[in-house]
PDB file of C-alpha atoms and ligand atoms in Angstrom:
ATOM      1  CA  UNK I 899      -5.215  -5.594 -12.823  1.00 81.00           C
ATOM      2  CA  UNK I 900      -3.618  -4.381  -9.381  1.00 89.00           C
ATOM      3  CA  UNK I 901      -2.136  -7.275  -7.713  1.00 94.00           C
ATOM      4  CA  UNK I 902      -1.145  -7.578  -3.818  1.00 96.00           C
ATOM      5  CA  UNK I 903       1.799  -5.036  -3.986  1.00 94.00           C
ATOM      6  CA  UNK I 904      -0.201  -2.499  -6.021  1.00 93.00           C
ATOM      7  CA  UNK I 905      -3.154  -2.690  -3.199  1.00 94.00           C
ATOM      8  CA  UNK I 906      -0.503  -2.450  -0.632  1.00 95.00           C
ATOM      9  CA  UNK I 907       1.159   0.488  -2.125  1.00 91.00           C
ATOM     10  CA  UNK I 908      -2.386   2.349  -2.230  1.00 92.00           C
ATOM     11  CA  UNK I 909      -2.933   1.280   1.336  1.00 95.00           C
ATOM     12  CA  UNK I 910       0.230   2.530   2.766  1.00 93.00           C
ATOM     13  CA  UNK I 911      -0.423   5.881   0.370  1.00 91.00           C
ATOM     14  CA  UNK I 912      -3.983   6.507   1.860  1.00 94.00           C
ATOM     15  CA  UNK I 913      -3.129   5.493   5.324  1.00 96.00           C
ATOM     16  CA  UNK I 914      -1.042   8.885   5.148  1.00 94.00           C
ATOM     17  CA  UNK I 915      -3.803  10.658   3.633  1.00 94.00           C
ATOM     18  CA  UNK I 916      -6.984   9.758   5.091  1.00 97.00           C
ATOM     19  CA  UNK I 917      -6.893   7.913   8.770  1.00 98.00           C
ATOM     20  CA  UNK I 918      -8.901  10.221  11.250  1.00 98.00           C
ATOM     21  CA  UNK I 919     -10.163  12.073   8.519  1.00 98.00           C
ATOM     22  CA  UNK I 920     -14.145  12.227   9.212  1.00 98.00           C
ATOM     23  CA  UNK I 921     -16.514  11.660   6.230  1.00 98.00           C
ATOM     24  CA  UNK I 922     -18.570  14.701   5.675  1.00 98.00           C
ATOM     25  CA  UNK I 923     -20.592  13.720   2.594  1.00 98.00           C
ATOM     26  CA  UNK I 924     -20.512  11.196  -0.264  1.00 98.00           C
ATOM     27  CA  UNK I 925     -21.318  11.833  -3.610  1.00 98.00           C
ATOM     28  CA  UNK I 926     -22.417   8.894  -5.734  1.00 98.00           C
ATOM     29  CA  UNK I 927     -22.291   9.174  -9.694  1.00 97.00           C
ATOM     30  CA  UNK I 928     -22.272   5.761 -10.410  1.00 96.00           C
ATOM     31  CA  UNK I 929     -24.299   3.680  -8.154  1.00 96.00           C
ATOM     32  CA  UNK I 930     -23.451   0.439  -9.909  1.00 96.00           C
ATOM     33  CA  UNK I 931     -19.898   0.579  -8.249  1.00 96.00           C
ATOM     34  CA  UNK I 932     -21.472  -0.004  -4.889  1.00 97.00           C
ATOM     35  CA  UNK I 933     -22.195  -3.673  -4.630  1.00 97.00           C
ATOM     36  CA  UNK I 934     -23.362  -4.121  -1.246  1.00 98.00           C
ATOM     37  CA  UNK I 935     -25.721  -2.245   0.331  1.00 98.00           C
ATOM     38  CA  UNK I 936     -27.951  -2.024  -2.501  1.00 94.00           C
ATOM     39  CA  UNK I 937     -29.431   0.872  -1.730  1.00 95.00           C
ATOM     40  CA  UNK I 938     -27.012   3.983  -2.126  1.00 96.00           C
ATOM     41  CA  UNK I 939     -28.638   5.899   0.459  1.00 97.00           C
ATOM     42  CA  UNK I 940     -27.979   3.128   2.921  1.00 97.00           C
ATOM     43  CA  UNK I 941     -24.477   3.201   1.663  1.00 98.00           C
ATOM     44  CA  UNK I 942     -23.986   7.176   2.239  1.00 98.00           C
ATOM     45  CA  UNK I 943     -26.059   7.069   5.505  1.00 97.00           C
ATOM     46  CA  UNK I 944     -23.372   4.507   6.771  1.00 97.00           C
ATOM     47  CA  UNK I 945     -20.263   6.560   5.602  1.00 98.00           C
ATOM     48  CA  UNK I 946     -21.520  10.138   6.434  1.00 98.00           C
ATOM     49  CA  UNK I 947     -20.448  11.507   9.816  1.00 98.00           C
ATOM     50  CA  UNK I 948     -18.184   8.481  10.326  1.00 98.00           C
ATOM     51  CA  UNK I 949     -13.839   8.664  11.040  1.00 98.00           C
ATOM     52  CA  UNK I 950     -11.764   6.763   9.091  1.00 98.00           C
ATOM     53  CA  UNK I 951      -9.910   4.541  11.023  1.00 98.00           C
ATOM     54  CA  UNK I 952      -6.858   1.642  10.092  1.00 98.00           C
ATOM     55  CA  UNK I 953      -6.782   0.470   6.471  1.00 98.00           C
ATOM     56  CA  UNK I 954      -6.002  -2.819   6.241  1.00 98.00           C
ATOM     57  CA  UNK I 955      -5.453  -5.671   3.336  1.00 98.00           C
ATOM     58  CA  UNK I 956      -6.050  -9.054   2.526  1.00 98.00           C
ATOM     59  CA  UNK I 957      -4.958 -10.299  -1.009  1.00 97.00           C
ATOM     60  CA  UNK I 958      -6.331  -7.775  -3.699  1.00 96.00           C
ATOM     61  CA  UNK I 959      -9.213  -6.227  -1.057  1.00 98.00           C
ATOM     62  CA  UNK I 960      -8.481  -3.000   0.492  1.00 97.00           C
ATOM     63  CA  UNK I 961     -10.176  -3.025   3.967  1.00 98.00           C
ATOM     64  CA  UNK I 962     -10.732   0.502   5.413  1.00 98.00           C
ATOM     65  CA  UNK I 963     -12.317   0.959   9.136  1.00 98.00           C
ATOM     66  CA  UNK I 964     -15.247   2.975   9.350  1.00 98.00           C
ATOM     67  CA  UNK I 965     -16.110   4.149  12.843  1.00 98.00           C
ATOM     68  CA  UNK I 966     -16.261   1.913  15.655  1.00 96.00           C
ATOM     69  CA  UNK I 967     -18.767  -0.790  13.671  1.00 97.00           C
ATOM     70  CA  UNK I 968     -18.029  -1.108   9.953  1.00 98.00           C
ATOM     71  CA  UNK I 969     -15.646  -1.258   7.129  1.00 98.00           C
ATOM     72  CA  UNK I 970     -15.469  -0.157   3.682  1.00 98.00           C
ATOM     73  CA  UNK I 971     -13.854  -2.965   1.526  1.00 98.00           C
ATOM     74  CA  UNK I 972     -12.872  -2.219  -2.231  1.00 97.00           C
ATOM     75  CA  UNK I 973     -11.513  -4.350  -4.770  1.00 96.00           C
ATOM     76  CA  UNK I 974      -9.847  -2.491  -7.580  1.00 93.00           C
ATOM     77  CA  UNK I 975     -10.728  -5.110 -10.433  1.00 90.00           C
ATOM     78  CA  UNK I 976      -8.736  -3.556 -13.610  1.00 85.00           C
ATOM     79  CA  UNK I 977      -8.591   0.426 -13.562  1.00 85.00           C
ATOM     80  CA  UNK I 978     -10.090   1.642 -10.437  1.00 90.00           C
ATOM     81  CA  UNK I 979      -7.908   4.218  -8.291  1.00 90.00           C
ATOM     82  CA  UNK I 980      -8.217   6.645  -5.610  1.00 92.00           C
ATOM     83  CA  UNK I 981      -7.172  10.504  -5.643  1.00 90.00           C
ATOM     84  CA  UNK I 982      -7.025  13.177  -3.509  1.00 93.00           C
ATOM     85  CA  UNK I 983      -8.996  16.274  -5.379  1.00 94.00           C
ATOM     86  CA  UNK I 984     -10.259  19.777  -4.548  1.00 96.00           C
ATOM     87  CA  UNK I 985     -14.129  19.173  -4.568  1.00 97.00           C
ATOM     88  CA  UNK I 986     -14.422  21.185  -7.572  1.00 97.00           C
ATOM     89  CA  UNK I 987     -12.916  18.815  -9.603  1.00 95.00           C
ATOM     90  CA  UNK I 988     -14.883  16.048  -8.682  1.00 96.00           C
ATOM     91  CA  UNK I 989     -17.406  15.860 -11.773  1.00 96.00           C
ATOM     92  CA  UNK I 990     -14.580  14.705 -14.218  1.00 93.00           C
ATOM     93  CA  UNK I 991     -15.178  11.781 -16.390  1.00 93.00           C
ATOM     94  CA  UNK I 992     -14.522   8.337 -14.726  1.00 94.00           C
ATOM     95  CA  UNK I 993     -14.883   9.507 -11.145  1.00 96.00           C
ATOM     96  CA  UNK I 994     -17.432   7.265  -9.810  1.00 97.00           C
ATOM     97  CA  UNK I 995     -17.731   8.321  -5.932  1.00 97.00           C
ATOM     98  CA  UNK I 996     -16.374  11.739  -3.927  1.00 98.00           C
ATOM     99  CA  UNK I 997     -16.079  11.865  -0.332  1.00 98.00           C
ATOM    100  CA  UNK I 998     -15.920  14.912   1.103  1.00 98.00           C
ATOM    101  CA  UNK I 999     -13.867  15.241   4.426  1.00 98.00           C
ATOM    102  CA  UNK I1000     -14.550  17.912   7.408  1.00 98.00           C
ATOM    103  CA  UNK I1001     -12.345  20.740   7.507  1.00 97.00           C
ATOM    104  CA  UNK I1002     -10.362  19.555   4.434  1.00 97.00           C
ATOM    105  CA  UNK I1003      -9.256  21.193   1.177  1.00 96.00           C
ATOM    106  CA  UNK I1004      -9.504  17.811  -0.751  1.00 96.00           C
ATOM    107  CA  UNK I1005     -11.468  15.038  -0.881  1.00 97.00           C
ATOM    108  CA  UNK I1006     -10.905  11.307  -1.790  1.00 96.00           C
ATOM    109  CA  UNK I1007     -12.118  10.800  -5.467  1.00 96.00           C
ATOM    110  CA  UNK I1008     -12.680   7.289  -6.811  1.00 95.00           C
ATOM    111  CA  UNK I1009     -11.729   6.976 -10.546  1.00 93.00           C
ATOM    112  CA  UNK I1010     -12.435   3.703 -12.366  1.00 92.00           C
ATOM    113  CA  UNK I1011     -12.571   3.589 -16.514  1.00 89.00           C
ATOM    114  CA  UNK I1012     -13.681   0.347 -17.103  1.00 90.00           C
ATOM    115  CA  UNK I1013     -16.213   0.300 -13.961  1.00 91.00           C
ATOM    116  CA  UNK I1014     -15.411  -3.022 -13.237  1.00 91.00           C
ATOM    117  CA  UNK I1015     -14.237  -1.996  -9.272  1.00 92.00           C
ATOM    118  CA  UNK I1016     -16.417  -3.400  -6.178  1.00 96.00           C
ATOM    119  CA  UNK I1017     -17.254  -1.396  -2.735  1.00 98.00           C
ATOM    120  CA  UNK I1018     -19.262  -3.119   0.142  1.00 98.00           C
ATOM    121  CA  UNK I1019     -19.886  -1.382   3.264  1.00 98.00           C
ATOM    122  CA  UNK I1020     -20.062  -4.046   5.949  1.00 98.00           C
ATOM    123  CA  UNK I1021     -20.376  -5.001   9.324  1.00 98.00           C
ATOM    124  CA  UNK I1022     -16.599  -5.305  10.891  1.00 98.00           C
ATOM    125  CA  UNK I1023     -15.437  -8.642  10.001  1.00 97.00           C
ATOM    126  CA  UNK I1024     -18.362  -9.749   8.599  1.00 98.00           C
ATOM    127  CA  UNK I1025     -17.313 -10.880   4.755  1.00 98.00           C
ATOM    128  CA  UNK I1026     -20.284 -12.774   4.185  1.00 98.00           C
ATOM    129  CA  UNK I1027     -21.826 -10.836   1.164  1.00 98.00           C
ATOM    130  CA  UNK I1028     -18.170 -10.323  -0.299  1.00 98.00           C
ATOM    131  CA  UNK I1029     -17.380 -13.914  -1.624  1.00 97.00           C
ATOM    132  CA  UNK I1030     -13.831 -13.333  -2.596  1.00 97.00           C
ATOM    133  CA  UNK I1031     -12.962 -12.286   0.594  1.00 98.00           C
ATOM    134  CA  UNK I1032     -15.166 -14.434   2.796  1.00 98.00           C
ATOM    135  CA  UNK I1033     -13.151 -17.255   0.741  1.00 98.00           C
ATOM    136  CA  UNK I1034      -9.541 -15.963   0.244  1.00 98.00           C
ATOM    137  CA  UNK I1035      -6.816 -18.022   1.330  1.00 98.00           C
ATOM    138  CA  UNK I1036      -3.819 -16.519   3.249  1.00 98.00           C
ATOM    139  CA  UNK I1037      -1.966 -13.728   2.450  1.00 98.00           C
ATOM    140  CA  UNK I1038       1.644 -14.219   1.562  1.00 98.00           C
ATOM    141  CA  UNK I1039       2.492 -11.268   4.084  1.00 97.00           C
ATOM    142  CA  UNK I1040       0.635 -12.770   6.913  1.00 97.00           C
ATOM    143  CA  UNK I1041       3.348 -13.299   9.320  1.00 94.00           C
ATOM    144  CA  UNK I1042       1.813 -16.791  10.295  1.00 94.00           C
ATOM    145  CA  UNK I1043       2.475 -18.118   6.253  1.00 97.00           C
ATOM    146  CA  UNK I1044       5.871 -20.494   6.922  1.00 97.00           C
ATOM    147  CA  UNK I1045       7.605 -22.243   4.204  1.00 98.00           C
ATOM    148  CA  UNK I1046       5.895 -25.327   5.657  1.00 97.00           C
ATOM    149  CA  UNK I1047       2.215 -24.110   5.079  1.00 97.00           C
ATOM    150  CA  UNK I1048       3.295 -23.406   1.682  1.00 98.00           C
ATOM    151  CA  UNK I1049       4.587 -26.707   1.236  1.00 98.00           C
ATOM    152  CA  UNK I1050       1.768 -28.433   2.482  1.00 97.00           C
ATOM    153  CA  UNK I1051      -0.778 -26.066   0.140  1.00 97.00           C
ATOM    154  CA  UNK I1052       1.391 -27.445  -2.838  1.00 97.00           C
ATOM    155  CA  UNK I1053       1.599 -31.148  -1.848  1.00 96.00           C
ATOM    156  CA  UNK I1054      -2.060 -31.457  -0.784  1.00 95.00           C
ATOM    157  CA  UNK I1055      -3.302 -30.763  -4.426  1.00 95.00           C
ATOM    158  CA  UNK I1056      -2.869 -31.909  -7.809  1.00 96.00           C
ATOM    159  CA  UNK I1057      -2.897 -29.002  -9.845  1.00 97.00           C
ATOM    160  CA  UNK I1058      -1.041 -27.122 -12.263  1.00 97.00           C
ATOM    161  CA  UNK I1059       1.435 -24.885 -10.470  1.00 98.00           C
ATOM    162  CA  UNK I1060      -0.110 -21.817 -12.224  1.00 97.00           C
ATOM    163  CA  UNK I1061      -3.496 -22.595 -11.283  1.00 98.00           C
ATOM    164  CA  UNK I1062      -2.781 -23.237  -7.833  1.00 98.00           C
ATOM    165  CA  UNK I1063      -0.955 -20.046  -7.377  1.00 98.00           C
ATOM    166  CA  UNK I1064      -3.697 -17.771  -9.062  1.00 97.00           C
ATOM    167  CA  UNK I1065      -6.381 -19.479  -6.837  1.00 97.00           C
ATOM    168  CA  UNK I1066      -7.301 -16.801  -4.334  1.00 98.00           C
ATOM    169  CA  UNK I1067      -9.242 -19.040  -2.141  1.00 98.00           C
ATOM    170  CA  UNK I1068      -5.917 -20.901  -1.820  1.00 98.00           C
ATOM    171  CA  UNK I1069      -3.300 -17.828  -1.374  1.00 98.00           C
ATOM    172  CA  UNK I1070      -4.655 -14.380  -1.778  1.00 98.00           C
ATOM    173  CA  UNK I1071      -3.231 -11.592  -3.814  1.00 97.00           C
ATOM    174  CA  UNK I1072      -1.090 -13.596  -6.253  1.00 98.00           C
ATOM    175  CA  UNK I1073      -2.035 -12.415  -9.984  1.00 96.00           C
ATOM    176  CA  UNK I1074      -0.547 -12.980 -13.205  1.00 95.00           C
ATOM    177  CA  UNK I1075       3.009 -10.951 -12.925  1.00 95.00           C
ATOM    178  CA  UNK I1076       3.812 -11.920  -9.811  1.00 97.00           C
ATOM    179  CA  UNK I1077       2.982 -15.616 -10.500  1.00 98.00           C
ATOM    180  CA  UNK I1078       5.135 -15.621 -13.648  1.00 98.00           C
ATOM    181  CA  UNK I1079       7.959 -13.879 -11.874  1.00 98.00           C
ATOM    182  CA  UNK I1080       8.222 -16.194  -8.761  1.00 98.00           C
ATOM    183  CA  UNK I1081       8.372 -19.236 -10.954  1.00 98.00           C
ATOM    184  CA  UNK I1082      11.425 -17.975 -12.655  1.00 98.00           C
ATOM    185  CA  UNK I1083      14.925 -18.370  -9.992  1.00 98.00           C
ATOM    186  CA  UNK I1084      17.864 -16.192 -10.555  1.00 98.00           C
ATOM    187  CA  UNK I1085      20.946 -17.988 -11.179  1.00 97.00           C
ATOM    188  CA  UNK I1086      19.257 -21.770 -11.257  1.00 97.00           C
ATOM    189  CA  UNK I1087      16.620 -23.679 -12.788  1.00 97.00           C
ATOM    190  CA  UNK I1088      13.142 -22.409 -12.163  1.00 98.00           C
ATOM    191  CA  UNK I1089       9.545 -24.269 -12.483  1.00 98.00           C
ATOM    192  CA  UNK I1090       7.598 -24.364 -15.727  1.00 98.00           C
ATOM    193  CA  UNK I1091       3.885 -22.838 -15.258  1.00 98.00           C
ATOM    194  CA  UNK I1092       2.373 -26.075 -16.289  1.00 97.00           C
ATOM    195  CA  UNK I1093       4.241 -28.412 -13.889  1.00 97.00           C
ATOM    196  CA  UNK I1094       2.001 -30.480 -11.281  1.00 97.00           C
ATOM    197  CA  UNK I1095       2.115 -29.004  -7.622  1.00 97.00           C
ATOM    198  CA  UNK I1096       2.533 -32.484  -6.065  1.00 95.00           C
ATOM    199  CA  UNK I1097       5.158 -33.458  -8.092  1.00 96.00           C
ATOM    200  CA  UNK I1098       7.634 -30.292  -7.164  1.00 97.00           C
ATOM    201  CA  UNK I1099      10.614 -31.109  -5.054  1.00 97.00           C
ATOM    202  CA  UNK I1100      11.866 -29.600  -2.007  1.00 97.00           C
ATOM    203  CA  UNK I1101      14.509 -27.169  -3.838  1.00 98.00           C
ATOM    204  CA  UNK I1102      11.724 -25.791  -6.293  1.00 98.00           C
ATOM    205  CA  UNK I1103       9.260 -25.222  -3.472  1.00 98.00           C
ATOM    206  CA  UNK I1104      11.603 -23.428  -1.580  1.00 98.00           C
ATOM    207  CA  UNK I1105      12.808 -21.617  -4.488  1.00 98.00           C
ATOM    208  CA  UNK I1106       9.415 -20.471  -5.145  1.00 98.00           C
ATOM    209  CA  UNK I1107       8.487 -19.513  -1.736  1.00 98.00           C
ATOM    210  CA  UNK I1108      11.331 -17.144  -1.045  1.00 98.00           C
ATOM    211  CA  UNK I1109      11.030 -15.818  -4.691  1.00 98.00           C
ATOM    212  CA  UNK I1110       7.609 -14.981  -3.887  1.00 98.00           C
ATOM    213  CA  UNK I1111       8.385 -13.097  -0.665  1.00 98.00           C
ATOM    214  CA  UNK I1112      11.600 -11.354  -2.825  1.00 98.00           C
ATOM    215  CA  UNK I1113       9.097 -10.282  -5.740  1.00 97.00           C
ATOM    216  CA  UNK I1114       6.310  -8.844  -3.389  1.00 97.00           C
ATOM    217  CA  UNK I1115       8.730  -6.821  -1.099  1.00 97.00           C
ATOM    218  CA  UNK I1116      11.006  -5.484  -4.139  1.00 96.00           C
ATOM    219  CA  UNK I1117       7.372  -4.638  -5.664  1.00 94.00           C
ATOM    220  CA  UNK I1118       6.128  -3.121  -2.685  1.00 93.00           C
ATOM    221  CA  UNK I1119       9.289  -1.008  -2.447  1.00 92.00           C
ATOM    222  CA  UNK I1120       9.256   0.061  -5.917  1.00 90.00           C
ATOM    223  CA  UNK I1121       5.488   1.288  -5.703  1.00 87.00           C
ATOM    224  CA  UNK I1122       4.133  -1.584  -7.443  1.00 88.00           C
ATOM    225  CA  UNK I1123       4.366  -2.599 -11.062  1.00 85.00           C
ATOM    226  CA  UNK I1124       2.498   0.360 -12.582  1.00 70.00           C
ATOM    227  CA  UNK I1125       1.427  -0.747 -16.124  1.00 53.00           C
ATOM    228  CA  UNK I1126      -1.184   0.136 -18.383  1.00 47.00           C
ATOM    229  CA  UNK I1127      -3.110   2.979 -16.984  1.00 46.00           C
ATOM    230  CA  UNK I1128      -3.092   1.953 -13.485  1.00 46.00           C
ATOM    231  CA  UNK I1129      -1.282   4.547 -11.091  1.00 50.00           C
ATOM    232  CA  UNK I1130      -1.589   4.800  -7.171  1.00 50.00           C
ATOM    233  CA  UNK I1131      -2.137   7.157  -4.978  1.00 50.00           C
ATOM    234  CA  UNK I1132      -1.759  10.770  -6.694  1.00 50.00           C
ATOM    235  CA  UNK I1133      -0.328   9.460 -10.129  1.00 55.00           C
ATOM    236  CA  UNK I1134       2.773   8.341  -8.516  1.00 60.00           C
ATOM    237  CA  UNK I1135       3.506   5.499 -11.338  1.00 71.00           C
ATOM    238  CA  UNK I1136       5.331   2.123 -10.004  1.00 79.00           C
ATOM    239  CA  UNK I1137       8.599   1.120 -10.569  1.00 83.00           C
ATOM    240  CA  UNK I1138       8.713  -2.343 -10.518  1.00 86.00           C
ATOM    241  CA  UNK I1139       8.221  -2.923 -14.368  1.00 86.00           C
ATOM    242  CA  UNK I1140      12.076  -2.244 -15.190  1.00 87.00           C
ATOM    243  CA  UNK I1141      12.835  -5.727 -12.887  1.00 92.00           C
ATOM    244  CA  UNK I1142      10.695  -7.675 -14.218  1.00 96.00           C
ATOM    245  CA  UNK I1143      12.366 -11.147 -15.416  1.00 97.00           C
ATOM    246  CA  UNK I1144       9.979 -12.819 -17.796  1.00 98.00           C
ATOM    247  CA  UNK I1145       6.764 -11.138 -17.428  1.00 96.00           C
ATOM    248  CA  UNK I1146       6.057  -8.996 -20.438  1.00 94.00           C
ATOM    249  CA  UNK I1147       9.395  -9.704 -21.858  1.00 97.00           C
ATOM    250  CA  UNK I1148       8.271 -12.421 -24.349  1.00 98.00           C
ATOM    251  CA  UNK I1149      11.102 -12.802 -27.181  1.00 98.00           C
ATOM    252  CA  UNK I1150      13.572 -11.145 -24.994  1.00 98.00           C
ATOM    253  CA  UNK I1151      16.670 -12.957 -23.945  1.00 98.00           C
ATOM    254  CA  UNK I1152      16.308 -14.871 -20.668  1.00 98.00           C
ATOM    255  CA  UNK I1153      18.407 -13.166 -17.737  1.00 98.00           C
ATOM    256  CA  UNK I1154      19.950 -16.623 -16.725  1.00 98.00           C
ATOM    257  CA  UNK I1155      21.067 -18.305 -20.642  1.00 98.00           C
ATOM    258  CA  UNK I1156      19.769 -15.747 -22.987  1.00 98.00           C
ATOM    259  CA  UNK I1157      17.176 -18.186 -24.571  1.00 98.00           C
ATOM    260  CA  UNK I1158      14.312 -15.938 -25.590  1.00 98.00           C
ATOM    261  CA  UNK I1159      11.409 -15.989 -23.344  1.00 98.00           C
ATOM    262  CA  UNK I1160       8.212 -17.907 -24.478  1.00 98.00           C
ATOM    263  CA  UNK I1161       4.454 -16.926 -23.860  1.00 98.00           C
ATOM    264  CA  UNK I1162       1.960 -19.601 -23.823  1.00 97.00           C
ATOM    265  CA  UNK I1163      -1.548 -19.902 -22.368  1.00 97.00           C
ATOM    266  CA  UNK I1164      -1.378 -21.807 -19.009  1.00 95.00           C
ATOM    267  CA  UNK I1165      -4.432 -22.460 -16.905  1.00 91.00           C
ATOM    268  CA  UNK I1166      -6.312 -19.867 -19.205  1.00 93.00           C
ATOM    269  CA  UNK I1167      -3.925 -17.364 -18.475  1.00 93.00           C
ATOM    270  CA  UNK I1168      -0.961 -16.071 -20.999  1.00 95.00           C
ATOM    271  CA  UNK I1169       2.310 -17.310 -18.908  1.00 97.00           C
ATOM    272  CA  UNK I1170       5.751 -16.071 -19.729  1.00 98.00           C
ATOM    273  CA  UNK I1171       8.864 -18.317 -18.868  1.00 98.00           C
ATOM    274  CA  UNK I1172      12.076 -19.189 -20.071  1.00 98.00           C
ATOM    275  CA  UNK I1173      11.999 -22.683 -21.719  1.00 97.00           C
ATOM    276  CA  UNK I1174      15.500 -23.644 -20.991  1.00 98.00           C
ATOM    277  CA  UNK I1175      15.632 -22.516 -17.260  1.00 97.00           C
ATOM    278  CA  UNK I1176      11.940 -23.762 -16.664  1.00 98.00           C
ATOM    279  CA  UNK I1177      11.873 -27.030 -18.260  1.00 95.00           C
ATOM    280  CA  UNK I1178       8.214 -28.831 -18.591  1.00 90.00           C
ATOM    281  CA  UNK I1179       9.737 -32.132 -16.988  1.00 73.00           C
ATOM    282  CA  UNK I1180      12.201 -32.539 -13.945  1.00 59.00           C
ATOM    283  CA  UNK I1181      15.335 -33.178 -15.370  1.00 49.00           C
TER     284      UNK I1181
HETATM  285 ZN1   ZN Z 802      16.970 -19.327 -19.036  1.00 51.73          ZN
END
């Protein structure tokens, strides 16, 4: 599942590839990939003849300006990805949408093996039909997201740290790998995923905040964490996987202390941590 860094990498890649292109025609091969509007002709009519403007992002949502008054909002879910292709290659398996551009040799294909992705065409800034975006909390890369705010979000709630961090209505964009990584601190004691948010101390909260930003920036720089069959842009694989400290490292030695990394279900999700560096009670 792509998390904030992977969607940001897609945003940056597509910004170079499709900004200012004019959509000539849209082919819909799997209408159910369009969540809103219900009618695929309305979706096509709203896009055809329009110029692509700025590409934005909030949490795991990609937001593409369409002409002056609309936005195409995309959530990739499990396996969605975009790639530029010549129009004659658009009939491949797993391609559900194809955008033809005026005067261009290549169009934009949306490829999604599991078909869980969501497309919405909405009036600019009106996200009422996109529940997850309408209710989205603050994005970690939002310039206004300070440590004081992060501290307030944790202290005002009595929840398992892992559950709170995964809650998109509190902080938008963190998923399983980012959460596991940001709770492990290099060179010092980190935070167990099942700790309670309001019981964290200042050192722990500061550590999480800085680690969150470090991990996100590092992952974006390396093209994201390209696990399973997810790749971005035109098949470029993200390299962040090699930087993972705990996620997907069950049984391997902790980089701080050598203790085998443990995997346990916390808040319904498999969570990876070092039992020595991330004790489940404050020492
Ligand atoms: Zn350790």
